[in-house]
Amino acid sequence: MNWNVRVGVEPTAAGLTAYYRSADHLRSRSVGGAVLSVTLEVPAPSTRLRADWNREIVRLGLEHGDVEPLSLPRARARWPEYRHCVQAVAKWTQALGMADTLASSEIALMACTGTRYHHDAAHYGAAAFCNLFLSADQGLDLHFPALDLRIPLGLGTAVVFDTGQPHAVIARGRSGACATAIAPTRDFTEIFLTWELPIESVGVARVLGVRFDTDPAGASQQLVAGVWVDGVPAQVHPESGCWISPVSEAP
């Protein structure tokens, strides 16, 4: 099996600190600068299953930028190839050195129509994401701006990345402030399985290059999880993917 591994360190990587909840306290860690991707051979969802997903998406009123869960139990009842998809991802993550971490990780079925730039460490700082995309290539990329990395999305695209790493699902060929714009006349819906891999798992942390307890003193004083840049709480600009500080933005 061949896969792509892209390792990059953004210019401010040394100043990035994620504070996340571990047991009953906050703990500090670095933000992993590695993104791993592969195209796995998985069967395309049936026409019946895709039609069922489309009806559910219509009921949800999914709009551009939304990322919403679909019913996985309902899908599994109509999806005999589901087990094959899970086994393909499990085999890949095992080959990466993550042992059987995937088997014990929480899984969900998700849908989005593109996303704006964001990170997920405020809510999922204790996890890395492993995603398996199930839609045919619709001209969308998973973009990690800090790493200058674009991953074309298609059936079988699998990705593992740190939840603290800024990312977006954008139209291919777009860049800058208009990168997240999606043409309203086209269906850019992406369906994907996602696993929450425990970031404290030795194999997960090693693959992503995560270091722990980088600021224990700071973690002991924090009240909420999130990412700080150079000692200041930061957010991701939804259009550019750059880190911005609410403090510096204040009047």
PDB file of C-alpha atoms in Angstrom:
ATOM      1  CA  MET A   1       0.000   0.000   0.000  1.00  0.00           C
ATOM      2  CA  ASN A   2       1.274   3.469  -0.880  1.00  0.00           C
ATOM      3  CA  TRP A   3       0.314   6.586   1.002  1.00  0.00           C
ATOM      4  CA  ASN A   4       1.317  10.219   1.147  1.00  0.00           C
ATOM      5  CA  VAL A   5       2.763  11.755   4.282  1.00  0.00           C
ATOM      6  CA  ARG A   6       3.134  15.509   4.373  1.00  0.00           C
ATOM      7  CA  VAL A   7       5.036  16.942   7.317  1.00  0.00           C
ATOM      8  CA  GLY A   8       5.280  20.689   7.624  1.00  0.00           C
ATOM      9  CA  VAL A   9       5.942  23.127  10.424  1.00  0.00           C
ATOM     10  CA  GLU A  10       4.299  26.514  10.165  1.00  0.00           C
ATOM     11  CA  PRO A  11       6.384  29.588  10.991  1.00  0.00           C
ATOM     12  CA  THR A  12       4.664  30.064  14.355  1.00  0.00           C
ATOM     13  CA  ALA A  13       4.590  26.361  15.273  1.00  0.00           C
ATOM     14  CA  ALA A  14       6.950  26.884  18.194  1.00  0.00           C
ATOM     15  CA  GLY A  15       4.425  29.334  19.669  1.00  0.00           C
ATOM     16  CA  LEU A  16       1.341  27.120  19.274  1.00  0.00           C
ATOM     17  CA  THR A  17      -0.062  25.557  22.426  1.00  0.00           C
ATOM     18  CA  ALA A  18      -3.286  23.582  22.661  1.00  0.00           C
ATOM     19  CA  TYR A  19      -4.984  23.325  26.048  1.00  0.00           C
ATOM     20  CA  TYR A  20      -7.331  20.371  26.258  1.00  0.00           C
ATOM     21  CA  ARG A  21      -9.249  18.444  28.884  1.00  0.00           C
ATOM     22  CA  SER A  22      -7.577  15.258  30.116  1.00  0.00           C
ATOM     23  CA  ALA A  23      -9.536  13.451  32.843  1.00  0.00           C
ATOM     24  CA  ASP A  24     -10.583  16.178  35.296  1.00  0.00           C
ATOM     25  CA  HIS A  25      -8.015  18.843  34.416  1.00  0.00           C
ATOM     26  CA  LEU A  26      -6.606  20.826  31.491  1.00  0.00           C
ATOM     27  CA  ARG A  27      -3.340  19.715  29.949  1.00  0.00           C
ATOM     28  CA  SER A  28      -1.085  21.445  27.415  1.00  0.00           C
ATOM     29  CA  ARG A  29       0.372  20.076  24.203  1.00  0.00           C
ATOM     30  CA  SER A  30       1.853  21.142  20.908  1.00  0.00           C
ATOM     31  CA  VAL A  31      -0.151  21.147  17.676  1.00  0.00           C
ATOM     32  CA  GLY A  32       1.015  18.354  15.397  1.00  0.00           C
ATOM     33  CA  GLY A  33       2.417  19.548  12.072  1.00  0.00           C
ATOM     34  CA  ALA A  34       1.969  16.243  10.222  1.00  0.00           C
ATOM     35  CA  VAL A  35      -0.950  15.377   7.964  1.00  0.00           C
ATOM     36  CA  LEU A  36      -1.228  11.853   6.589  1.00  0.00           C
ATOM     37  CA  SER A  37      -3.351  10.950   3.591  1.00  0.00           C
ATOM     38  CA  VAL A  38      -4.051   7.970   1.364  1.00  0.00           C
ATOM     39  CA  THR A  39      -6.554   6.891  -1.274  1.00  0.00           C
ATOM     40  CA  LEU A  40      -8.111   3.608  -0.180  1.00  0.00           C
ATOM     41  CA  GLU A  41     -10.010   1.217  -2.398  1.00  0.00           C
ATOM     42  CA  VAL A  42     -13.531   1.252  -1.011  1.00  0.00           C
ATOM     43  CA  PRO A  43     -16.828   0.509  -2.785  1.00  0.00           C
ATOM     44  CA  ALA A  44     -18.936   3.470  -3.817  1.00  0.00           C
ATOM     45  CA  PRO A  45     -22.142   3.917  -1.797  1.00  0.00           C
ATOM     46  CA  SER A  46     -25.178   2.553  -3.601  1.00  0.00           C
ATOM     47  CA  THR A  47     -27.660   4.814  -5.381  1.00  0.00           C
ATOM     48  CA  ARG A  48     -30.244   3.933  -2.737  1.00  0.00           C
ATOM     49  CA  LEU A  49     -27.910   4.884   0.099  1.00  0.00           C
ATOM     50  CA  ARG A  50     -26.890   8.158  -1.516  1.00  0.00           C
ATOM     51  CA  ALA A  51     -30.553   9.028  -2.104  1.00  0.00           C
ATOM     52  CA  ASP A  52     -31.268   8.345   1.558  1.00  0.00           C
ATOM     53  CA  TRP A  53     -28.381  10.626   2.577  1.00  0.00           C
ATOM     54  CA  ASN A  54     -29.647  13.364   0.252  1.00  0.00           C
ATOM     55  CA  ARG A  55     -33.108  13.241   1.841  1.00  0.00           C
ATOM     56  CA  GLU A  56     -31.570  13.493   5.306  1.00  0.00           C
ATOM     57  CA  ILE A  57     -29.406  16.443   4.216  1.00  0.00           C
ATOM     58  CA  VAL A  58     -32.474  18.245   2.858  1.00  0.00           C
ATOM     59  CA  ARG A  59     -34.245  17.740   6.195  1.00  0.00           C
ATOM     60  CA  LEU A  60     -31.212  19.179   8.008  1.00  0.00           C
ATOM     61  CA  GLY A  61     -31.203  22.267   5.778  1.00  0.00           C
ATOM     62  CA  LEU A  62     -27.441  21.952   5.300  1.00  0.00           C
ATOM     63  CA  GLU A  63     -25.888  25.221   4.156  1.00  0.00           C
ATOM     64  CA  HIS A  64     -22.378  26.150   3.072  1.00  0.00           C
ATOM     65  CA  GLY A  65     -20.003  25.994   6.005  1.00  0.00           C
ATOM     66  CA  ASP A  66     -22.175  23.602   8.018  1.00  0.00           C
ATOM     67  CA  VAL A  67     -20.814  20.269   9.187  1.00  0.00           C
ATOM     68  CA  GLU A  68     -23.616  18.081  10.493  1.00  0.00           C
ATOM     69  CA  PRO A  69     -23.941  14.433  11.605  1.00  0.00           C
ATOM     70  CA  LEU A  70     -26.075  11.956   9.685  1.00  0.00           C
ATOM     71  CA  SER A  71     -27.630   8.853  11.218  1.00  0.00           C
ATOM     72  CA  LEU A  72     -24.967   6.144  11.167  1.00  0.00           C
ATOM     73  CA  PRO A  73     -27.270   3.361  12.488  1.00  0.00           C
ATOM     74  CA  ARG A  74     -29.771   4.132   9.720  1.00  0.00           C
ATOM     75  CA  ALA A  75     -27.011   4.146   7.099  1.00  0.00           C
ATOM     76  CA  ARG A  76     -25.511   0.852   8.312  1.00  0.00           C
ATOM     77  CA  ALA A  77     -28.872  -0.885   7.845  1.00  0.00           C
ATOM     78  CA  ARG A  78     -28.648   0.005   4.124  1.00  0.00           C
ATOM     79  CA  TRP A  79     -24.885  -0.273   3.725  1.00  0.00           C
ATOM     80  CA  PRO A  80     -23.509  -3.827   3.437  1.00  0.00           C
ATOM     81  CA  GLU A  81     -20.094  -2.437   2.413  1.00  0.00           C
ATOM     82  CA  TYR A  82     -19.739  -0.416   5.643  1.00  0.00           C
ATOM     83  CA  ARG A  83     -17.554  -3.088   7.246  1.00  0.00           C
ATOM     84  CA  HIS A  84     -15.209  -3.049   4.258  1.00  0.00           C
ATOM     85  CA  CYS A  85     -14.753   0.732   4.612  1.00  0.00           C
ATOM     86  CA  VAL A  86     -13.922   0.445   8.310  1.00  0.00           C
ATOM     87  CA  GLN A  87     -11.529  -2.439   7.732  1.00  0.00           C
ATOM     88  CA  ALA A  88      -9.683  -0.508   5.020  1.00  0.00           C
ATOM     89  CA  VAL A  89      -9.111   2.466   7.336  1.00  0.00           C
ATOM     90  CA  ALA A  90      -8.151   0.192  10.243  1.00  0.00           C
ATOM     91  CA  LYS A  91      -5.545  -1.577   8.116  1.00  0.00           C
ATOM     92  CA  TRP A  92      -4.056   1.764   7.058  1.00  0.00           C
ATOM     93  CA  THR A  93      -3.867   3.227  10.558  1.00  0.00           C
ATOM     94  CA  GLN A  94      -2.321   0.007  11.846  1.00  0.00           C
ATOM     95  CA  ALA A  95       0.332   0.266   9.146  1.00  0.00           C
ATOM     96  CA  LEU A  96       1.043   3.809  10.338  1.00  0.00           C
ATOM     97  CA  GLY A  97       1.822   2.472  13.806  1.00  0.00           C
ATOM     98  CA  MET A  98      -1.439   3.262  15.574  1.00  0.00           C
ATOM     99  CA  ALA A  99      -2.138  -0.361  16.538  1.00  0.00           C
ATOM    100  CA  ASP A 100      -5.875  -0.958  17.160  1.00  0.00           C
ATOM    101  CA  THR A 101      -6.646   2.616  18.226  1.00  0.00           C
ATOM    102  CA  LEU A 102      -9.306   2.985  15.522  1.00  0.00           C
ATOM    103  CA  ALA A 103     -11.374   0.085  16.875  1.00  0.00           C
ATOM    104  CA  SER A 104     -11.881   1.785  20.237  1.00  0.00           C
ATOM    105  CA  SER A 105     -12.419   5.304  18.857  1.00  0.00           C
ATOM    106  CA  GLU A 106     -15.761   7.051  18.539  1.00  0.00           C
ATOM    107  CA  ILE A 107     -17.082   7.104  14.974  1.00  0.00           C
ATOM    108  CA  ALA A 108     -19.662   9.310  13.259  1.00  0.00           C
ATOM    109  CA  LEU A 109     -21.097   9.859   9.776  1.00  0.00           C
ATOM    110  CA  MET A 110     -20.903  13.498   8.695  1.00  0.00           C
ATOM    111  CA  ALA A 111     -21.939  15.752   5.828  1.00  0.00           C
ATOM    112  CA  CYS A 112     -20.728  19.179   4.739  1.00  0.00           C
ATOM    113  CA  THR A 113     -21.009  21.483   1.749  1.00  0.00           C
ATOM    114  CA  GLY A 114     -17.562  22.950   1.994  1.00  0.00           C
ATOM    115  CA  THR A 115     -16.340  24.539   5.225  1.00  0.00           C
ATOM    116  CA  ARG A 116     -14.776  27.808   6.215  1.00  0.00           C
ATOM    117  CA  TYR A 117     -11.327  27.788   7.787  1.00  0.00           C
ATOM    118  CA  HIS A 118     -11.410  26.638  11.386  1.00  0.00           C
ATOM    119  CA  HIS A 119      -9.792  24.407  13.959  1.00  0.00           C
ATOM    120  CA  ASP A 120     -11.557  21.929  16.245  1.00  0.00           C
ATOM    121  CA  ALA A 121      -9.291  21.897  19.294  1.00  0.00           C
ATOM    122  CA  ALA A 122     -11.689  23.894  21.462  1.00  0.00           C
ATOM    123  CA  HIS A 123     -14.074  20.921  21.536  1.00  0.00           C
ATOM    124  CA  TYR A 124     -11.875  18.054  20.346  1.00  0.00           C
ATOM    125  CA  GLY A 125      -8.440  18.995  21.662  1.00  0.00           C
ATOM    126  CA  ALA A 126      -8.031  15.541  23.182  1.00  0.00           C
ATOM    127  CA  ALA A 127      -8.375  13.943  19.757  1.00  0.00           C
ATOM    128  CA  ALA A 128      -6.990  13.708  16.261  1.00  0.00           C
ATOM    129  CA  PHE A 129      -9.396  13.246  13.367  1.00  0.00           C
ATOM    130  CA  CYS A 130      -9.315  10.333  10.962  1.00  0.00           C
ATOM    131  CA  ASN A 131     -11.685  10.935   8.040  1.00  0.00           C
ATOM    132  CA  LEU A 132     -12.741   8.656   5.184  1.00  0.00           C
ATOM    133  CA  PHE A 133     -14.458  10.531   2.359  1.00  0.00           C
ATOM    134  CA  LEU A 134     -17.244   8.699   0.536  1.00  0.00           C
ATOM    135  CA  SER A 135     -18.225  11.118  -2.238  1.00  0.00           C
ATOM    136  CA  ALA A 136     -16.880  11.107  -5.780  1.00  0.00           C
ATOM    137  CA  ASP A 137     -14.423  13.852  -6.732  1.00  0.00           C
ATOM    138  CA  GLN A 138     -16.453  17.059  -6.946  1.00  0.00           C
ATOM    139  CA  GLY A 139     -13.611  19.502  -7.303  1.00  0.00           C
ATOM    140  CA  LEU A 140     -13.050  20.088  -3.600  1.00  0.00           C
ATOM    141  CA  ASP A 141      -9.811  20.063  -1.597  1.00  0.00           C
ATOM    142  CA  LEU A 142      -9.097  19.686   2.086  1.00  0.00           C
ATOM    143  CA  HIS A 143      -6.748  22.641   2.632  1.00  0.00           C
ATOM    144  CA  PHE A 144      -4.279  23.107   5.489  1.00  0.00           C
ATOM    145  CA  PRO A 145      -3.102  26.696   4.951  1.00  0.00           C
ATOM    146  CA  ALA A 146      -0.340  26.702   7.582  1.00  0.00           C
ATOM    147  CA  LEU A 147       1.256  23.696   5.878  1.00  0.00           C
ATOM    148  CA  ASP A 148       0.533  24.855   2.301  1.00  0.00           C
ATOM    149  CA  LEU A 149      -1.111  21.466   1.748  1.00  0.00           C
ATOM    150  CA  ARG A 150      -4.141  20.663  -0.410  1.00  0.00           C
ATOM    151  CA  ILE A 151      -5.595  17.162  -0.517  1.00  0.00           C
ATOM    152  CA  PRO A 152      -8.018  16.484  -3.406  1.00  0.00           C
ATOM    153  CA  LEU A 153     -11.149  14.825  -2.041  1.00  0.00           C
ATOM    154  CA  GLY A 154     -12.649  11.808  -3.746  1.00  0.00           C
ATOM    155  CA  LEU A 155     -14.042   8.389  -2.977  1.00  0.00           C
ATOM    156  CA  GLY A 156     -11.656   6.642  -0.591  1.00  0.00           C
ATOM    157  CA  THR A 157      -9.594   9.679   0.433  1.00  0.00           C
ATOM    158  CA  ALA A 158      -8.500   9.079   4.035  1.00  0.00           C
ATOM    159  CA  VAL A 159      -6.781  11.690   6.203  1.00  0.00           C
ATOM    160  CA  VAL A 160      -5.365  11.826   9.744  1.00  0.00           C
ATOM    161  CA  PHE A 161      -4.625  15.233  11.274  1.00  0.00           C
ATOM    162  CA  ASP A 162      -4.459  17.180  14.523  1.00  0.00           C
ATOM    163  CA  THR A 163      -7.731  18.880  15.469  1.00  0.00           C
ATOM    164  CA  GLY A 164      -5.736  22.011  16.314  1.00  0.00           C
ATOM    165  CA  GLN A 165      -4.442  22.361  12.752  1.00  0.00           C
ATOM    166  CA  PRO A 166      -6.406  25.020  10.766  1.00  0.00           C
ATOM    167  CA  HIS A 167      -8.232  23.541   7.776  1.00  0.00           C
ATOM    168  CA  ALA A 168     -11.142  24.017   5.380  1.00  0.00           C
ATOM    169  CA  VAL A 169     -12.927  22.199   2.566  1.00  0.00           C
ATOM    170  CA  ILE A 170     -12.636  24.568  -0.394  1.00  0.00           C
ATOM    171  CA  ALA A 171     -13.216  24.670  -4.132  1.00  0.00           C
ATOM    172  CA  ARG A 172     -10.201  23.486  -6.112  1.00  0.00           C
ATOM    173  CA  GLY A 173      -8.310  26.338  -7.715  1.00  0.00           C
ATOM    174  CA  ARG A 174      -9.570  28.908  -5.228  1.00  0.00           C
ATOM    175  CA  SER A 175      -7.231  30.814  -2.936  1.00  0.00           C
ATOM    176  CA  GLY A 176      -7.136  33.868  -0.726  1.00  0.00           C
ATOM    177  CA  ALA A 177     -10.233  35.509   0.689  1.00  0.00           C
ATOM    178  CA  CYS A 178     -12.545  33.804  -1.833  1.00  0.00           C
ATOM    179  CA  ALA A 179     -11.193  30.299  -1.263  1.00  0.00           C
ATOM    180  CA  THR A 180     -14.176  29.126   0.772  1.00  0.00           C
ATOM    181  CA  ALA A 181     -16.796  30.388  -1.688  1.00  0.00           C
ATOM    182  CA  ILE A 182     -18.853  27.556  -3.190  1.00  0.00           C
ATOM    183  CA  ALA A 183     -20.943  27.942  -6.354  1.00  0.00           C
ATOM    184  CA  PRO A 184     -24.612  27.721  -5.265  1.00  0.00           C
ATOM    185  CA  THR A 185     -25.644  26.054  -8.523  1.00  0.00           C
ATOM    186  CA  ARG A 186     -23.513  22.946  -7.941  1.00  0.00           C
ATOM    187  CA  ASP A 187     -23.829  20.125  -5.429  1.00  0.00           C
ATOM    188  CA  PHE A 188     -20.635  20.134  -3.404  1.00  0.00           C
ATOM    189  CA  THR A 189     -21.898  17.909  -0.592  1.00  0.00           C
ATOM    190  CA  GLU A 190     -19.240  15.715   0.972  1.00  0.00           C
ATOM    191  CA  ILE A 191     -20.131  12.643   3.031  1.00  0.00           C
ATOM    192  CA  PHE A 192     -17.480  11.168   5.286  1.00  0.00           C
ATOM    193  CA  LEU A 193     -16.863   8.859   8.201  1.00  0.00           C
ATOM    194  CA  THR A 194     -14.845  10.385  11.023  1.00  0.00           C
ATOM    195  CA  TRP A 195     -13.102   8.835  13.996  1.00  0.00           C
ATOM    196  CA  GLU A 196     -11.911  10.682  17.119  1.00  0.00           C
ATOM    197  CA  LEU A 197      -8.491   9.169  17.758  1.00  0.00           C
ATOM    198  CA  PRO A 198      -7.203   9.815  21.314  1.00  0.00           C
ATOM    199  CA  ILE A 199      -4.327  12.255  21.003  1.00  0.00           C
ATOM    200  CA  GLU A 200      -2.664  10.736  24.076  1.00  0.00           C
ATOM    201  CA  SER A 201      -2.367   7.370  22.336  1.00  0.00           C
ATOM    202  CA  VAL A 202       1.352   6.783  21.848  1.00  0.00           C
ATOM    203  CA  GLY A 203       0.997   5.839  18.189  1.00  0.00           C
ATOM    204  CA  VAL A 204      -1.239   8.789  17.307  1.00  0.00           C
ATOM    205  CA  ALA A 205       0.977  11.327  19.068  1.00  0.00           C
ATOM    206  CA  ARG A 206       4.133   9.927  17.474  1.00  0.00           C
ATOM    207  CA  VAL A 207       2.740   9.977  13.937  1.00  0.00           C
ATOM    208  CA  LEU A 208       1.496  13.563  14.251  1.00  0.00           C
ATOM    209  CA  GLY A 209       4.535  14.826  16.142  1.00  0.00           C
ATOM    210  CA  VAL A 210       2.639  15.951  19.248  1.00  0.00           C
ATOM    211  CA  ARG A 211       4.524  16.820  22.452  1.00  0.00           C
ATOM    212  CA  PHE A 212       2.764  16.941  25.814  1.00  0.00           C
ATOM    213  CA  ASP A 213       2.907  19.232  28.846  1.00  0.00           C
ATOM    214  CA  THR A 214       4.551  22.019  26.894  1.00  0.00           C
ATOM    215  CA  ASP A 215       3.104  24.578  29.335  1.00  0.00           C
ATOM    216  CA  PRO A 216       2.048  22.836  32.571  1.00  0.00           C
ATOM    217  CA  ALA A 217       2.022  26.062  34.555  1.00  0.00           C
ATOM    218  CA  GLY A 218      -0.227  27.749  32.014  1.00  0.00           C
ATOM    219  CA  ALA A 219      -2.537  24.725  31.824  1.00  0.00           C
ATOM    220  CA  SER A 220      -3.065  24.827  35.584  1.00  0.00           C
ATOM    221  CA  GLN A 221      -4.440  28.367  35.237  1.00  0.00           C
ATOM    222  CA  GLN A 222      -6.592  27.865  32.148  1.00  0.00           C
ATOM    223  CA  LEU A 223     -10.372  27.681  32.482  1.00  0.00           C
ATOM    224  CA  VAL A 224     -11.289  26.711  28.897  1.00  0.00           C
ATOM    225  CA  ALA A 225      -9.765  24.588  26.170  1.00  0.00           C
ATOM    226  CA  GLY A 226      -8.401  26.165  23.008  1.00  0.00           C
ATOM    227  CA  VAL A 227      -5.280  27.128  21.075  1.00  0.00           C
ATOM    228  CA  TRP A 228      -2.923  29.930  22.061  1.00  0.00           C
ATOM    229  CA  VAL A 229      -0.337  31.534  19.778  1.00  0.00           C
ATOM    230  CA  ASP A 230       2.739  33.039  21.420  1.00  0.00           C
ATOM    231  CA  GLY A 231       0.979  33.199  24.774  1.00  0.00           C
ATOM    232  CA  VAL A 232      -2.266  34.747  23.488  1.00  0.00           C
ATOM    233  CA  PRO A 233      -5.616  32.999  22.862  1.00  0.00           C
ATOM    234  CA  ALA A 234      -6.202  32.762  19.122  1.00  0.00           C
ATOM    235  CA  GLN A 235      -8.845  31.914  16.561  1.00  0.00           C
ATOM    236  CA  VAL A 236      -8.689  31.025  12.880  1.00  0.00           C
ATOM    237  CA  HIS A 237      -9.828  33.659  10.381  1.00  0.00           C
ATOM    238  CA  PRO A 238     -12.702  31.937   8.510  1.00  0.00           C
ATOM    239  CA  GLU A 239     -11.711  33.314   5.097  1.00  0.00           C
ATOM    240  CA  SER A 240      -7.899  33.247   5.156  1.00  0.00           C
ATOM    241  CA  GLY A 241      -7.076  30.450   7.590  1.00  0.00           C
ATOM    242  CA  CYS A 242      -4.603  32.683   9.441  1.00  0.00           C
ATOM    243  CA  TRP A 243      -4.382  32.790  13.209  1.00  0.00           C
ATOM    244  CA  ILE A 244      -5.860  35.958  14.696  1.00  0.00           C
ATOM    245  CA  SER A 245      -5.978  37.146  18.273  1.00  0.00           C
ATOM    246  CA  PRO A 246      -9.277  38.401  19.703  1.00  0.00           C
ATOM    247  CA  VAL A 247      -7.190  40.615  21.964  1.00  0.00           C
ATOM    248  CA  SER A 248      -5.470  42.354  19.057  1.00  0.00           C
ATOM    249  CA  GLU A 249      -8.778  42.645  17.217  1.00  0.00           C
ATOM    250  CA  ALA A 250     -10.445  44.436  20.119  1.00  0.00           C
ATOM    251  CA  PRO A 251     -10.991  48.226  19.705  1.00  0.00           C
TER     252      PRO A 251
END
